[in-house]
XYZ file of C-alpha atoms in Angstrom:
495
model
C 30.037 37.929 -15.875
C 30.952 34.187 -16.563
C 30.841 32.973 -20.187
C 29.714 29.406 -21.409
C 28.451 28.251 -24.669
C 25.151 27.213 -23.475
C 23.020 26.999 -20.411
C 20.490 24.045 -19.581
C 17.783 25.054 -17.232
C 16.865 21.886 -15.226
C 18.475 18.395 -14.671
C 15.230 16.521 -15.511
C 15.371 13.849 -18.389
C 15.342 16.167 -21.319
C 17.863 18.685 -19.485
C 20.664 15.764 -18.599
C 20.512 14.278 -22.275
C 20.753 17.896 -23.616
C 23.585 18.971 -21.413
C 25.633 15.327 -21.690
C 25.124 15.693 -25.651
C 26.366 19.423 -25.619
C 29.393 19.038 -23.418
C 30.421 15.779 -25.091
C 30.681 17.539 -28.176
C 32.944 20.273 -26.762
C 30.528 23.018 -25.872
C 31.003 24.583 -22.630
C 27.794 24.046 -20.831
C 26.238 24.922 -17.627
C 23.383 22.963 -16.236
C 21.100 24.534 -13.454
C 18.965 22.725 -10.902
C 16.976 24.298 -8.385
C 16.932 20.880 -6.309
C 19.782 19.062 -4.852
C 19.761 16.291 -6.778
C 19.688 15.453 -10.535
C 16.296 13.833 -12.280
C 13.462 15.846 -11.786
C 10.868 12.827 -11.982
C 13.610 10.426 -12.380
C 14.511 10.092 -8.752
C 13.938 8.222 -5.862
C 13.993 8.847 -1.793
C 14.126 6.835 1.241
C 11.700 6.079 4.159
C 12.839 3.764 6.734
C 14.326 0.610 5.081
C 12.913 1.149 1.682
C 13.668 3.341 -1.239
C 10.803 4.748 -3.154
C 10.724 5.222 -6.996
C 9.196 8.436 -7.684
C 8.015 7.953 -11.240
C 9.025 5.542 -13.290
C 6.606 2.676 -14.065
C 7.891 1.115 -17.060
C 10.613 2.393 -19.369
C 10.013 1.761 -23.055
C 12.204 1.905 -25.840
C 15.011 0.126 -24.202
C 15.336 -2.601 -26.644
C 18.112 -5.065 -27.108
C 21.635 -4.748 -28.323
C 21.549 -4.512 -31.982
C 18.079 -3.087 -32.451
C 17.649 0.425 -34.072
C 16.219 3.483 -32.544
C 16.521 2.465 -28.904
C 17.275 4.303 -25.705
C 20.050 1.654 -25.255
C 21.540 3.180 -28.551
C 20.971 6.845 -26.988
C 22.625 5.856 -23.818
C 25.649 4.169 -25.372
C 26.178 7.610 -27.452
C 26.103 9.259 -24.063
C 28.540 6.914 -22.410
C 26.099 5.560 -19.656
C 24.940 2.180 -21.266
C 27.704 -0.049 -19.474
C 26.682 1.746 -16.202
C 23.086 0.712 -16.217
C 21.542 -2.515 -15.316
C 18.300 -3.077 -17.170
C 15.424 -5.260 -15.793
C 13.157 -6.414 -18.256
C 9.521 -7.005 -17.543
C 8.090 -10.351 -19.220
C 4.448 -8.674 -19.297
C 2.942 -5.397 -20.492
C 0.586 -5.196 -17.637
C -2.158 -7.153 -15.859
C -5.762 -5.467 -16.877
C -8.274 -6.170 -13.945
C -11.947 -4.822 -13.857
C -13.758 -6.979 -10.925
C -16.622 -8.784 -12.404
C -15.582 -8.109 -15.849
C -12.069 -9.867 -16.419
C -8.694 -10.095 -15.185
C -6.191 -10.729 -18.121
C -2.438 -10.522 -18.224
C -0.779 -9.403 -21.487
C 2.854 -10.666 -22.546
C 5.136 -8.006 -23.709
C 5.468 -10.092 -27.115
C 3.306 -9.754 -30.296
C 2.394 -13.403 -30.802
C 2.174 -13.551 -26.764
C -0.390 -10.953 -26.815
C -2.333 -12.229 -29.666
C -2.499 -15.813 -27.759
C -3.529 -14.381 -24.136
C -6.201 -12.085 -25.471
C -7.694 -14.847 -27.744
C -7.481 -17.164 -24.534
C -9.392 -14.627 -22.870
C -11.720 -13.330 -25.363
C -12.316 -16.239 -27.723
C -13.159 -15.994 -31.325
C -11.136 -12.637 -32.013
C -7.783 -13.799 -33.268
C -8.212 -12.176 -36.550
C -9.179 -9.198 -35.362
C -6.667 -8.730 -32.906
C -4.027 -9.662 -35.336
C -5.364 -6.983 -37.703
C -5.681 -4.434 -35.018
C -1.872 -5.152 -34.260
C -0.900 -4.755 -37.782
C -2.640 -1.619 -38.230
C -0.830 -0.280 -35.017
C 2.660 -1.312 -36.539
C 1.839 0.129 -39.977
C 0.724 3.409 -38.540
C 3.720 3.700 -36.735
C 5.936 2.709 -39.190
C 4.853 5.597 -41.404
C 4.149 8.002 -38.519
C 8.059 7.710 -37.759
C 8.946 7.921 -41.677
C 6.909 11.597 -41.643
C 8.432 12.622 -38.472
C 11.942 11.950 -40.001
C 11.094 14.440 -42.752
C 9.760 12.007 -45.697
C 7.603 14.107 -48.031
C 3.848 13.541 -47.754
C 3.499 12.153 -51.190
C 5.818 9.537 -50.251
C 3.999 8.418 -46.898
C 1.351 5.584 -46.873
C -2.057 6.995 -46.916
C -2.745 4.164 -43.938
C -1.080 7.108 -41.718
C -3.545 9.715 -43.296
C -6.544 7.414 -42.749
C -5.991 6.356 -39.228
C -3.479 8.322 -37.618
C -5.505 11.334 -36.175
C -8.670 9.089 -35.535
C -9.981 8.956 -32.004
C -8.523 5.404 -30.683
C -11.976 4.726 -29.635
C -13.278 4.772 -33.276
C -10.627 2.400 -34.099
C -11.378 -0.016 -31.366
C -15.214 0.306 -32.180
C -14.196 -0.927 -36.034
C -12.358 -3.553 -34.987
C -14.030 -5.063 -31.819
C -17.344 -5.523 -30.304
C -16.519 -6.664 -26.731
C -16.441 -3.953 -24.637
C -14.158 -6.004 -22.171
C -11.593 -6.746 -24.927
C -11.525 -3.437 -25.968
C -11.063 -2.045 -22.384
C -8.098 -4.276 -22.042
C -6.436 -3.237 -25.528
C -6.812 0.374 -24.120
C -5.326 0.006 -20.861
C -2.220 2.372 -21.474
C -4.215 5.258 -22.442
C -3.737 6.880 -18.907
C -0.097 6.720 -19.846
C -0.816 9.443 -22.227
C -3.366 11.159 -19.924
C -6.387 11.208 -22.535
C -9.090 8.746 -22.833
C -9.656 6.624 -25.950
C -12.432 9.042 -27.228
C -9.967 11.863 -27.251
C -6.645 10.353 -27.998
C -5.183 10.170 -31.351
C -4.737 6.458 -32.840
C -1.322 7.229 -33.720
C -0.285 7.985 -30.229
C -1.477 4.755 -29.005
C -0.109 2.787 -31.706
C 3.275 4.231 -30.946
C 2.882 3.421 -27.456
C 1.892 -0.114 -28.073
C 4.706 -0.575 -30.742
C 7.234 0.651 -28.264
C 6.416 -1.827 -25.439
C 5.451 -4.795 -27.501
C 8.686 -4.124 -29.901
C 11.316 -2.983 -27.473
C 9.842 -4.368 -24.133
C 9.238 -2.790 -21.086
C 12.007 -2.227 -18.576
C 13.129 -0.902 -15.553
C 16.788 -0.474 -14.158
C 18.523 -1.631 -11.318
C 18.958 1.174 -8.849
C 15.687 2.840 -10.131
C 15.566 5.727 -12.030
C 17.853 7.712 -9.914
C 20.732 5.624 -11.115
C 20.157 6.459 -14.854
C 19.848 10.244 -13.695
C 23.263 10.023 -12.013
C 25.043 8.181 -14.736
C 23.672 10.927 -17.156
C 25.067 13.714 -14.804
C 28.412 12.021 -14.323
C 28.768 11.539 -17.916
C 28.366 15.301 -18.170
C 30.756 16.083 -15.429
C 33.214 13.796 -16.762
C 33.202 15.514 -20.209
C 34.041 18.922 -18.130
C 30.434 20.178 -17.784
C 29.594 22.508 -14.719
C 26.379 22.005 -12.805
C 25.066 24.397 -10.238
C 22.547 22.738 -7.466
C 20.360 24.315 -5.210
C 20.133 27.096 -7.689
C 17.179 28.562 -9.765
C 17.298 30.723 -13.003
C 15.534 33.736 -11.939
C 15.780 35.568 -15.659
C 16.667 34.527 -18.895
C 18.488 37.826 -20.331
C 17.928 39.064 -23.899
C 20.117 41.392 -25.971
C 18.735 42.843 -29.361
C 16.013 40.244 -29.429
C 18.065 37.051 -28.640
C 19.049 35.096 -25.824
C 22.253 36.599 -24.297
C 22.376 34.423 -20.909
C 20.582 34.030 -17.562
C 20.444 35.720 -14.181
C 20.773 33.203 -11.398
C 18.878 33.573 -7.994
C 21.851 34.752 -6.353
C 22.289 37.803 -8.647
C 24.791 36.269 -10.499
C 24.836 36.436 -14.445
C 25.953 34.207 -16.678
C 26.305 34.647 -20.614
C 25.650 32.359 -23.430
C 24.189 32.287 -26.961
C 21.935 29.437 -26.491
C 19.678 28.433 -23.517
C 17.915 24.919 -23.496
C 14.962 25.013 -21.105
C 13.842 21.686 -19.356
C 11.217 23.888 -17.727
C 7.624 24.583 -18.604
C 6.721 26.674 -21.095
C 4.636 29.061 -19.224
C 7.828 29.319 -16.856
C 10.335 29.731 -19.569
C 8.671 32.292 -21.313
C 7.665 34.006 -18.006
C 11.633 34.252 -17.394
C 12.360 36.288 -20.159
C 13.594 39.660 -19.118
C 11.769 41.322 -22.161
C 8.424 39.570 -22.958
C 8.169 41.793 -26.288
C 10.878 39.393 -27.591
C 8.237 36.566 -28.172
C 6.431 36.939 -31.182
C 2.561 37.321 -31.285
C 2.073 33.998 -33.373
C 4.015 32.353 -30.233
C 2.144 34.236 -27.451
C -1.305 33.088 -29.663
C -0.258 29.535 -29.490
C 0.249 29.385 -25.920
C -2.889 30.872 -25.382
C -4.833 28.041 -27.109
C -3.034 25.248 -24.806
C -4.568 23.351 -21.840
C -2.689 22.575 -18.817
C -2.509 18.818 -18.432
C -2.930 16.187 -16.117
C -1.384 15.636 -12.671
C -1.238 12.365 -10.464
C -2.079 11.236 -7.197
C 0.711 8.401 -5.795
C 0.572 6.133 -2.840
C 4.003 4.878 -2.293
C 4.166 1.898 0.202
C 6.850 -0.221 1.989
C 5.158 -3.533 2.499
C 6.369 -6.249 4.937
C 5.267 -9.125 2.400
C 6.465 -10.641 -0.989
C 5.037 -9.619 -3.858
C 3.600 -13.162 -4.415
C 2.367 -13.299 -0.839
C 0.187 -10.095 -1.730
C -1.023 -11.492 -4.909
C 1.041 -9.456 -7.219
C 1.710 -11.550 -10.556
C 3.064 -8.804 -12.638
C 5.279 -5.646 -12.221
C 2.334 -3.383 -13.538
C -1.345 -3.913 -12.772
C -4.246 -1.808 -13.764
C -7.332 -2.019 -11.429
C -10.344 0.030 -12.891
C -13.982 0.231 -11.559
C -15.269 -0.460 -14.876
C -14.978 -0.066 -18.781
C -16.171 3.558 -19.027
C -13.129 5.563 -19.581
C -14.663 8.657 -20.202
C -16.570 8.419 -16.698
C -13.133 7.936 -15.313
C -11.273 10.490 -17.197
C -14.108 13.063 -16.074
C -13.423 11.894 -12.253
C -9.811 13.463 -12.438
C -11.240 16.906 -11.971
C -13.192 15.584 -8.384
C -12.196 14.150 -5.458
C -14.508 11.276 -5.529
C -13.025 7.926 -5.109
C -10.359 6.668 -7.434
C -12.042 4.688 -10.395
C -8.941 3.294 -11.719
C -5.261 2.834 -10.508
C -1.883 1.566 -11.706
C -0.052 -0.481 -9.232
C 3.596 -1.009 -9.616
C 5.241 -3.628 -7.747
C 9.010 -2.900 -7.929
C 10.006 -6.481 -6.726
C 8.331 -8.842 -9.272
C 11.303 -8.008 -11.291
C 13.198 -6.321 -8.291
C 15.392 -3.463 -8.884
C 16.882 -3.780 -5.591
C 14.788 -1.081 -3.259
C 13.215 -3.357 -0.882
C 14.744 -5.498 1.870
C 14.460 -9.415 1.540
C 10.962 -10.534 2.118
C 9.345 -7.189 1.750
C 8.174 -5.200 -1.500
C 7.821 -1.551 -2.776
C 4.462 -0.751 -4.193
C 3.112 2.247 -5.460
C -0.566 3.197 -6.471
C -0.991 5.690 -8.853
C -4.368 7.474 -10.539
C -4.328 10.685 -12.512
C -6.095 13.902 -11.399
C -6.060 17.526 -12.501
C -4.728 20.028 -10.302
C -8.049 22.221 -9.845
C -9.800 20.103 -7.255
C -6.525 20.372 -4.866
C -6.012 23.963 -5.588
C -9.263 24.396 -3.602
C -8.862 22.719 -0.808
C -7.644 24.956 2.362
C -4.401 24.204 4.135
C -5.910 23.197 7.244
C -8.062 20.592 5.627
C -5.224 19.471 3.251
C -3.620 16.567 5.251
C -7.013 15.213 5.724
C -7.997 15.301 2.289
C -4.654 13.557 1.061
C -4.936 10.595 3.445
C -8.821 10.115 3.260
C -8.128 10.023 -0.913
C -5.324 7.570 -0.431
C -7.815 5.234 1.297
C -9.727 5.028 -1.984
C -6.652 3.655 -3.796
C -6.418 0.991 -1.196
C -10.071 0.089 -1.300
C -9.353 -0.311 -5.459
C -5.963 -2.388 -4.927
C -7.791 -4.869 -2.488
C -9.453 -6.475 -5.397
C -5.888 -7.959 -6.215
C -4.256 -7.737 -2.796
C -6.805 -8.188 -0.151
C -5.397 -7.433 3.529
C -2.734 -5.321 1.846
C -3.312 -2.586 4.837
C -2.305 -5.280 7.339
C 1.316 -5.298 6.040
C 2.108 -1.475 5.203
C 5.210 -0.407 7.241
C 6.148 2.789 5.320
C 3.788 5.226 3.289
C 4.172 8.520 1.437
C 1.668 10.544 -0.339
C 1.990 12.846 -3.296
C -0.777 14.896 -4.623
C -0.846 17.303 -7.604
C 0.082 19.725 -5.057
C 3.231 17.958 -4.282
C 3.854 17.745 -7.760
C 3.463 21.408 -8.381
C 5.853 22.445 -5.567
C 8.397 19.832 -6.465
C 8.480 20.170 -10.259
C 7.423 23.798 -10.492
C 4.807 22.790 -13.007
C 1.403 24.684 -13.329
C -1.338 22.264 -11.932
C 1.462 19.773 -11.259
C 1.089 18.808 -14.644
C 3.229 15.653 -15.341
C 2.804 15.403 -18.902
C 2.873 18.828 -19.872
C -0.182 20.102 -21.883
C -3.154 17.963 -22.410
C -2.097 15.575 -25.099
C -5.165 15.445 -27.409
C -5.080 15.852 -30.995
C -4.353 19.288 -30.934
C -0.979 18.973 -29.102
C 0.032 16.514 -32.110
C 3.663 17.204 -33.593
C 1.659 18.039 -36.604
C 0.090 21.291 -35.382
C 2.650 22.393 -32.714
C 6.292 23.214 -33.682
C 7.452 24.960 -30.731
C 10.305 22.537 -30.384
C 11.905 23.541 -33.950
C 10.642 27.082 -33.571
C 10.276 28.586 -29.962
C 10.330 32.082 -31.284
C 13.302 33.616 -29.774
C 16.524 33.257 -31.213
C 19.062 31.169 -29.227
C 16.092 29.544 -26.923
C 15.352 26.035 -27.534
C 12.823 23.780 -25.643
C 13.311 20.330 -24.408
C 10.357 18.988 -22.017
C 7.026 17.559 -22.305
C 5.637 20.697 -22.510
C 7.161 21.043 -26.069
C 6.521 17.563 -27.256
C 5.129 14.160 -25.690
C 5.176 13.379 -22.072
C 7.018 10.285 -20.294
C 10.414 9.090 -20.129
C 11.606 8.042 -23.537
C 10.109 10.718 -25.296
C 11.801 13.350 -22.876
C 15.030 11.746 -22.820
C 15.152 11.440 -26.639
C 14.230 15.114 -26.768
C 16.745 16.478 -25.032
C 19.354 14.635 -26.882
C 17.420 15.737 -30.319
C 17.118 19.212 -29.374
C 21.124 19.258 -28.645
C 21.958 17.984 -31.673
C 19.763 20.373 -33.645
C 21.935 23.277 -31.926
C 25.091 21.701 -32.798
C 24.261 21.573 -36.322
C 23.224 24.863 -36.627
C 26.254 26.087 -34.924
C 28.322 24.324 -37.646
C 26.127 25.191 -40.359
């Protein structure tokens, strides 16, 4: 049996930052990844003369040199900041509902107010009050998350934090189109405004408006590779094409893992970047999981997955009509109906269009562009399709995304050179997540950090959870989660 200090399961965002943090602090760390490359969702693949970005649309929280609490600062701590070239996006997004509105929102508080007032005259004061409330709620939420006593937290957080985002919008605005534009990012959280807690949307708006949206030259794979190199340079050991078959326990605490080749590796600490159902299912002795943890898991709901159409196009963004890196095109302003459609195979009602060459990341040849069209879907509908009909179903559904994007890029079908399609089944197979969930559990109010403490208390001594299944989904939250969980482990060892 090989002995190490810690084992990290999965080389996704959280797994990479956790492994690099531990190894750079001096802990002998083994990183185990069942695929042949690092990254999980943070990776890319080639088709013809194009490289396709798998999942990253906009990286929040990067910020600028000297800003506190940024990913740039985290990357610096992990020794990779000077290896990454960040590409800033000037706009948050372009929001389009044909026949209703077509609005581009700059990535700047004042600029966003001006643009929204220009599109919806007479709302400047309301917009400014709304943005100020988002800043205030975010400030006090961050203070509470960092341990500020409740009696010192401003009541604005308690009054508004857990309110449905829709209620806050209705309180501030009358125009359905304006509310729709301000709510555009709701799909990044996987819950409609009627179910989404305001503090989650406030935090997202703050992350993008204060710290701007970014991408990375070379795509998210460049980030994953840099983090892996930091881990290896510090002396870490990684096993690719290897899966953890069993998490071993002894006397009620973690003792190590058994790999799929039968090898056992001992360690007193295991950090899992895998889903919670898979993590707890790998334990060799289920009885070590306290009843309160089992009861907690039973109340949680598998979250939403995604359908993505990747395209290599023989035309420039300007020729296609793409004016921003990120565009959301929706059928109408009925977010609840769109959310309900995610459990069906009815034509896509809303898509996120990512054009990676408006602010180029280097994936498309000169004169061409790489574009992805994405809509969210739960895995249930796809699991019911028989194997013989799967290919036909996925390409038929992809056509509905093309129908939707034609509103802003007419004739796009004529310049398609390369194409690849991923469904919730693809996500489930690649990520190993139940239902192909990309954000972990449904991110409604019951999944809020106030009510779930799985990150701090997984219930089994020596087990640590670092993934979207134990906190918020998305790139920034998971990158930060891996580092945070690793630091907590290090503090516990030195206490």
